Amino acid sequence: MKLGNRIRKLREDNKLSQNQLGEKLGVKFSAVSKWERDETVPPLKQIAKMIKIFDTTYDEFFEDIDF
C-alpha cells in the first residue's frame, strides 16, 4: 500500500474531509491532497500528529507501506 492511500483511508474512516484534517494539522487542504496523491511526503511532525488524530500506532500507520 502507498502512504497516500493509507492517509486517505484513515481520514475517510474518521469521517474527515481533507480541509478538516488540514485544519487539525495546521496545514492547507492542498498539502493533504498532495500527500494522498503521493506527490509529497508529510513531515514526521505531521505524521506524528496524524497518528494521534487517527488514534493509531506508528506500527499500524506504517504496516504494509511500500516505500
GROMACS .gro file of N, CA, C and O in nm:
model
  268
    1MET      N    1   0.085  -0.118   0.000
    1MET     CA    2   0.000   0.000   0.000
    1MET      C    3   0.089   0.124   0.000
    1MET      O    4   0.193   0.126   0.065
    2LYS      N    5   0.048   0.224  -0.069
    2LYS     CA    6   0.120   0.351  -0.072
    2LYS      C    7   0.081   0.433   0.051
    2LYS      O    8  -0.031   0.422   0.103
    3LEU      N    9   0.171   0.518   0.096
    3LEU     CA   10   0.146   0.602   0.213
    3LEU      C   11   0.024   0.691   0.190
    3LEU      O   12  -0.059   0.708   0.279
    4GLY      N   13   0.012   0.746   0.071
    4GLY     CA   14  -0.102   0.833   0.042
    4GLY      C   15  -0.235   0.761   0.057
    4GLY      O   16  -0.332   0.818   0.108
    5ASN      N   17  -0.240   0.635   0.014
    5ASN     CA   18  -0.363   0.557   0.028
    5ASN      C   19  -0.396   0.534   0.175
    5ASN      O   20  -0.512   0.534   0.214
    6ARG      N   21  -0.293   0.511   0.257
    6ARG     CA   22  -0.315   0.490   0.400
    6ARG      C   23  -0.373   0.618   0.463
    6ARG      O   24  -0.469   0.612   0.540
    7ILE      N   25  -0.315   0.732   0.429
    7ILE     CA   26  -0.364   0.858   0.485
    7ILE      C   27  -0.509   0.880   0.444
    7ILE      O   28  -0.594   0.914   0.528
    8ARG      N   29  -0.540   0.858   0.316
    8ARG     CA   30  -0.678   0.877   0.268
    8ARG      C   31  -0.774   0.782   0.341
    8ARG      O   32  -0.880   0.824   0.386
    9LYS      N   33  -0.735   0.655   0.354
    9LYS     CA   34  -0.823   0.558   0.420
    9LYS      C   35  -0.849   0.598   0.565
    9LYS      O   36  -0.964   0.597   0.610
   10LEU      N   37  -0.744   0.633   0.638
   10LEU     CA   38  -0.762   0.672   0.777
   10LEU      C   39  -0.846   0.800   0.789
   10LEU      O   40  -0.931   0.810   0.877
   11ARG      N   41  -0.823   0.894   0.699
   11ARG     CA   42  -0.902   1.018   0.701
   11ARG      C   43  -1.049   0.987   0.677
   11ARG      O   44  -1.136   1.034   0.751
   12GLU      N   45  -1.078   0.906   0.576
   12GLU     CA   46  -1.216   0.872   0.544
   12GLU      C   47  -1.279   0.788   0.655
   12GLU      O   48  -1.396   0.808   0.688
   13ASP      N   49  -1.203   0.696   0.712
   13ASP     CA   50  -1.254   0.614   0.823
   13ASP      C   51  -1.293   0.701   0.942
   13ASP      O   52  -1.382   0.665   1.019
   14ASN      N   53  -1.224   0.814   0.957
   14ASN     CA   54  -1.252   0.907   1.066
   14ASN      C   55  -1.348   1.018   1.025
   14ASN      O   56  -1.367   1.115   1.098
   15LYS      N   57  -1.406   1.002   0.905
   15LYS     CA   58  -1.507   1.094   0.854
   15LYS      C   59  -1.460   1.240   0.853
   15LYS      O   60  -1.532   1.331   0.894
   16LEU      N   61  -1.337   1.258   0.806
   16LEU     CA   62  -1.280   1.392   0.795
   16LEU      C   63  -1.260   1.426   0.648
   16LEU      O   64  -1.219   1.341   0.569
   17SER      N   65  -1.285   1.550   0.613
   17SER     CA   66  -1.251   1.599   0.479
   17SER      C   67  -1.103   1.635   0.478
   17SER      O   68  -1.039   1.644   0.585
   18GLN      N   69  -1.049   1.656   0.361
   18GLN     CA   70  -0.910   1.700   0.353
   18GLN      C   71  -0.895   1.833   0.425
   18GLN      O   72  -0.795   1.856   0.493
   19ASN      N   73  -0.994   1.920   0.411
   19ASN     CA   74  -0.988   2.050   0.476
   19ASN      C   75  -0.988   2.035   0.628
   19ASN      O   76  -0.911   2.101   0.698
   20GLN      N   77  -1.075   1.948   0.680
   20GLN     CA   78  -1.082   1.928   0.825
   20GLN      C   79  -0.951   1.870   0.880
   20GLN      O   80  -0.903   1.914   0.985
   21LEU      N   81  -0.894   1.773   0.809
   21LEU     CA   82  -0.766   1.717   0.854
   21LEU      C   83  -0.658   1.824   0.849
   21LEU      O   84  -0.578   1.838   0.942
   22GLY      N   85  -0.656   1.901   0.741
   22GLY     CA   86  -0.559   2.009   0.729
   22GLY      C   87  -0.568   2.107   0.845
   22GLY      O   88  -0.466   2.149   0.900
   23GLU      N   89  -0.691   2.142   0.884
   23GLU     CA   90  -0.710   2.235   0.997
   23GLU      C   91  -0.654   2.175   1.125
   23GLU      O   92  -0.589   2.246   1.203
   24LYS      N   93  -0.679   2.047   1.149
   24LYS     CA   94  -0.628   1.982   1.270
   24LYS      C   95  -0.475   1.976   1.271
   24LYS      O   96  -0.414   1.979   1.377
   25LEU      N   97  -0.416   1.968   1.150
   25LEU     CA   98  -0.270   1.958   1.140
   25LEU      C   99  -0.203   2.094   1.125
   25LEU      O  100  -0.080   2.104   1.130
   26GLY      N  101  -0.282   2.199   1.099
   26GLY     CA  102  -0.224   2.331   1.078
   26GLY      C  103  -0.163   2.348   0.940
   26GLY      O  104  -0.068   2.424   0.924
   27VAL      N  105  -0.219   2.276   0.842
   27VAL     CA  106  -0.172   2.287   0.703
   27VAL      C  107  -0.293   2.310   0.613
   27VAL      O  108  -0.407   2.289   0.654
   28LYS      N  109  -0.268   2.351   0.490
   28LYS     CA  110  -0.376   2.371   0.394
   28LYS      C  111  -0.423   2.236   0.341
   28LYS      O  112  -0.347   2.139   0.337
   29PHE      N  113  -0.549   2.233   0.296
   29PHE     CA  114  -0.603   2.108   0.243
   29PHE      C  115  -0.523   2.061   0.122
   29PHE      O  116  -0.515   1.941   0.095
   30SER      N  117  -0.461   2.154   0.051
   30SER     CA  118  -0.383   2.116  -0.067
   30SER      C  119  -0.262   2.030  -0.027
   30SER      O  120  -0.219   1.943  -0.103
   31ALA      N  121  -0.208   2.052   0.092
   31ALA     CA  122  -0.096   1.969   0.140
   31ALA      C  123  -0.146   1.827   0.163
   31ALA      O  124  -0.080   1.730   0.123
   32VAL      N  125  -0.263   1.813   0.225
   32VAL     CA  126  -0.321   1.681   0.249
   32VAL      C  127  -0.346   1.613   0.115
   32VAL      O  128  -0.317   1.494   0.098
   33SER      N  129  -0.398   1.686   0.019
   33SER     CA  130  -0.425   1.632  -0.114
   33SER      C  131  -0.297   1.579  -0.179
   33SER      O  132  -0.296   1.470  -0.236
   34LYS      N  133  -0.189   1.655  -0.169
   34LYS     CA  134  -0.061   1.612  -0.227
   34LYS      C  135  -0.008   1.487  -0.158
   34LYS      O  136   0.049   1.399  -0.223
   35TRP      N  137  -0.027   1.477  -0.026
   35TRP     CA  138   0.017   1.358   0.046
   35TRP      C  139  -0.061   1.237  -0.003
   35TRP      O  140  -0.004   1.130  -0.025
   36GLU      N  141  -0.193   1.255  -0.017
   36GLU     CA  142  -0.279   1.142  -0.056
   36GLU      C  143  -0.251   1.097  -0.200
   36GLU      O  144  -0.274   0.981  -0.232
   37ARG      N  145  -0.203   1.187  -0.283
   37ARG     CA  146  -0.168   1.150  -0.422
   37ARG      C  147  -0.022   1.109  -0.434
   37ARG      O  148   0.028   1.087  -0.544
   38ASP      N  149   0.048   1.103  -0.321
   38ASP     CA  150   0.190   1.065  -0.316
   38ASP      C  151   0.278   1.160  -0.398
   38ASP      O  152   0.382   1.120  -0.449
   39GLU      N  153   0.235   1.286  -0.408
   39GLU     CA  154   0.319   1.386  -0.474
   39GLU      C  155   0.427   1.437  -0.380
   39GLU      O  156   0.536   1.473  -0.424
   40THR      N  157   0.393   1.441  -0.251
   40THR     CA  158   0.489   1.479  -0.148
   40THR      C  159   0.468   1.386  -0.028
   40THR      O  160   0.366   1.318  -0.019
   41VAL      N  161   0.564   1.386   0.061
   41VAL     CA  162   0.556   1.305   0.182
   41VAL      C  163   0.541   1.399   0.301
   41VAL      O  164   0.616   1.497   0.312
   42PRO      N  165   0.447   1.372   0.390
   42PRO     CA  166   0.432   1.460   0.506
   42PRO      C  167   0.555   1.454   0.596
   42PRO      O  168   0.615   1.347   0.612
   43PRO      N  169   0.589   1.569   0.655
   43PRO     CA  170   0.699   1.568   0.752
   43PRO      C  171   0.665   1.478   0.872
   43PRO      O  172   0.548   1.458   0.903
   44LEU      N  173   0.767   1.426   0.936
   44LEU     CA  174   0.748   1.338   1.051
   44LEU      C  175   0.659   1.403   1.158
   44LEU      O  176   0.576   1.336   1.220
   45LYS      N  177   0.674   1.532   1.176
   45LYS     CA  178   0.592   1.604   1.275
   45LYS      C  179   0.443   1.589   1.240
   45LYS      O  180   0.360   1.568   1.329
   46GLN      N  181   0.409   1.599   1.113
   46GLN     CA  182   0.270   1.586   1.070
   46GLN      C  183   0.223   1.440   1.082
   46GLN      O  184   0.108   1.415   1.117
   47ILE      N  185   0.311   1.346   1.054
   47ILE     CA  186   0.276   1.205   1.069
   47ILE      C  187   0.245   1.175   1.215
   47ILE      O  188   0.147   1.107   1.246
   48ALA      N  189   0.327   1.227   1.306
   48ALA     CA  190   0.303   1.207   1.449
   48ALA      C  191   0.167   1.262   1.489
   48ALA      O  192   0.093   1.199   1.566
   49LYS      N  193   0.131   1.379   1.438
   49LYS     CA  194   0.000   1.438   1.468
   49LYS      C  195  -0.112   1.352   1.411
   49LYS      O  196  -0.215   1.332   1.477
   50MET      N  197  -0.094   1.302   1.289
   50MET     CA  198  -0.198   1.217   1.228
   50MET      C  199  -0.219   1.091   1.310
   50MET      O  200  -0.333   1.046   1.328
   51ILE      N  201  -0.112   1.032   1.359
   51ILE     CA  202  -0.123   0.910   1.439
   51ILE      C  203  -0.208   0.936   1.563
   51ILE      O  204  -0.292   0.853   1.600
   52LYS      N  205  -0.192   1.053   1.624
   52LYS     CA  206  -0.275   1.088   1.740
   52LYS      C  207  -0.419   1.114   1.698
   52LYS      O  208  -0.512   1.067   1.763
   53ILE      N  209  -0.438   1.189   1.591
   53ILE     CA  210  -0.573   1.221   1.543
   53ILE      C  211  -0.649   1.094   1.508
   53ILE      O  212  -0.768   1.080   1.541
   54PHE      N  213  -0.581   1.001   1.441
   54PHE     CA  214  -0.646   0.877   1.398
   54PHE      C  215  -0.647   0.770   1.506
   54PHE      O  216  -0.697   0.660   1.484
   55ASP      N  217  -0.589   0.801   1.622
   55ASP     CA  218  -0.585   0.708   1.736
   55ASP      C  219  -0.530   0.573   1.693
   55ASP      O  220  -0.593   0.468   1.710
   56THR      N  221  -0.412   0.577   1.634
   56THR     CA  222  -0.345   0.456   1.588
   56THR      C  223  -0.202   0.454   1.643
   56THR      O  224  -0.165   0.540   1.721
   57THR      N  225  -0.124   0.356   1.603
   57THR     CA  226   0.015   0.348   1.644
   57THR      C  227   0.105   0.365   1.522
   57THR      O  228   0.058   0.353   1.408
   58TYR      N  229   0.231   0.391   1.546
   58TYR     CA  230   0.327   0.400   1.435
   58TYR      C  231   0.328   0.270   1.356
   58TYR      O  232   0.329   0.270   1.234
   59ASP      N  233   0.329   0.157   1.428
   59ASP     CA  234   0.331   0.026   1.361
   59ASP      C  235   0.210   0.008   1.270
   59ASP      O  236   0.223  -0.036   1.156
   60GLU      N  237   0.092   0.042   1.320
   60GLU     CA  238  -0.029   0.027   1.239
   60GLU      C  239  -0.028   0.126   1.123
   60GLU      O  240  -0.070   0.092   1.012
   61PHE      N  241   0.018   0.247   1.148
   61PHE     CA  242   0.019   0.350   1.042
   61PHE      C  243   0.107   0.307   0.926
   61PHE      O  244   0.071   0.327   0.810
   62PHE      N  245   0.222   0.248   0.957
   62PHE     CA  246   0.318   0.212   0.852
   62PHE      C  247   0.310   0.066   0.808
   62PHE      O  248   0.388   0.022   0.723
   63GLU      N  249   0.215  -0.010   0.863
   63GLU     CA  250   0.202  -0.151   0.827
   63GLU      C  251   0.177  -0.167   0.677
   63GLU      O  252   0.089  -0.104   0.620
   64ASP      N  253   0.257  -0.250   0.614
   64ASP     CA  254   0.243  -0.283   0.471
   64ASP      C  255   0.259  -0.164   0.377
   64ASP      O  256   0.209  -0.165   0.265
   65ILE      N  257   0.330  -0.060   0.421
   65ILE     CA  258   0.353   0.057   0.335
   65ILE      C  259   0.471   0.028   0.243
   65ILE      O  260   0.575  -0.018   0.288
   66ASP      N  261   0.453   0.056   0.114
   66ASP     CA  262   0.560   0.043   0.016
   66ASP      C  263   0.635   0.176   0.009
   66ASP      O  264   0.575   0.278  -0.019
   67PHE      N  265   0.764   0.171   0.036
   67PHE     CA  266   0.844   0.295   0.030
   67PHE      C  267   0.923   0.302  -0.097
   67PHE      O  268   0.971   0.219  -0.156
   0.00000   0.00000   0.00000
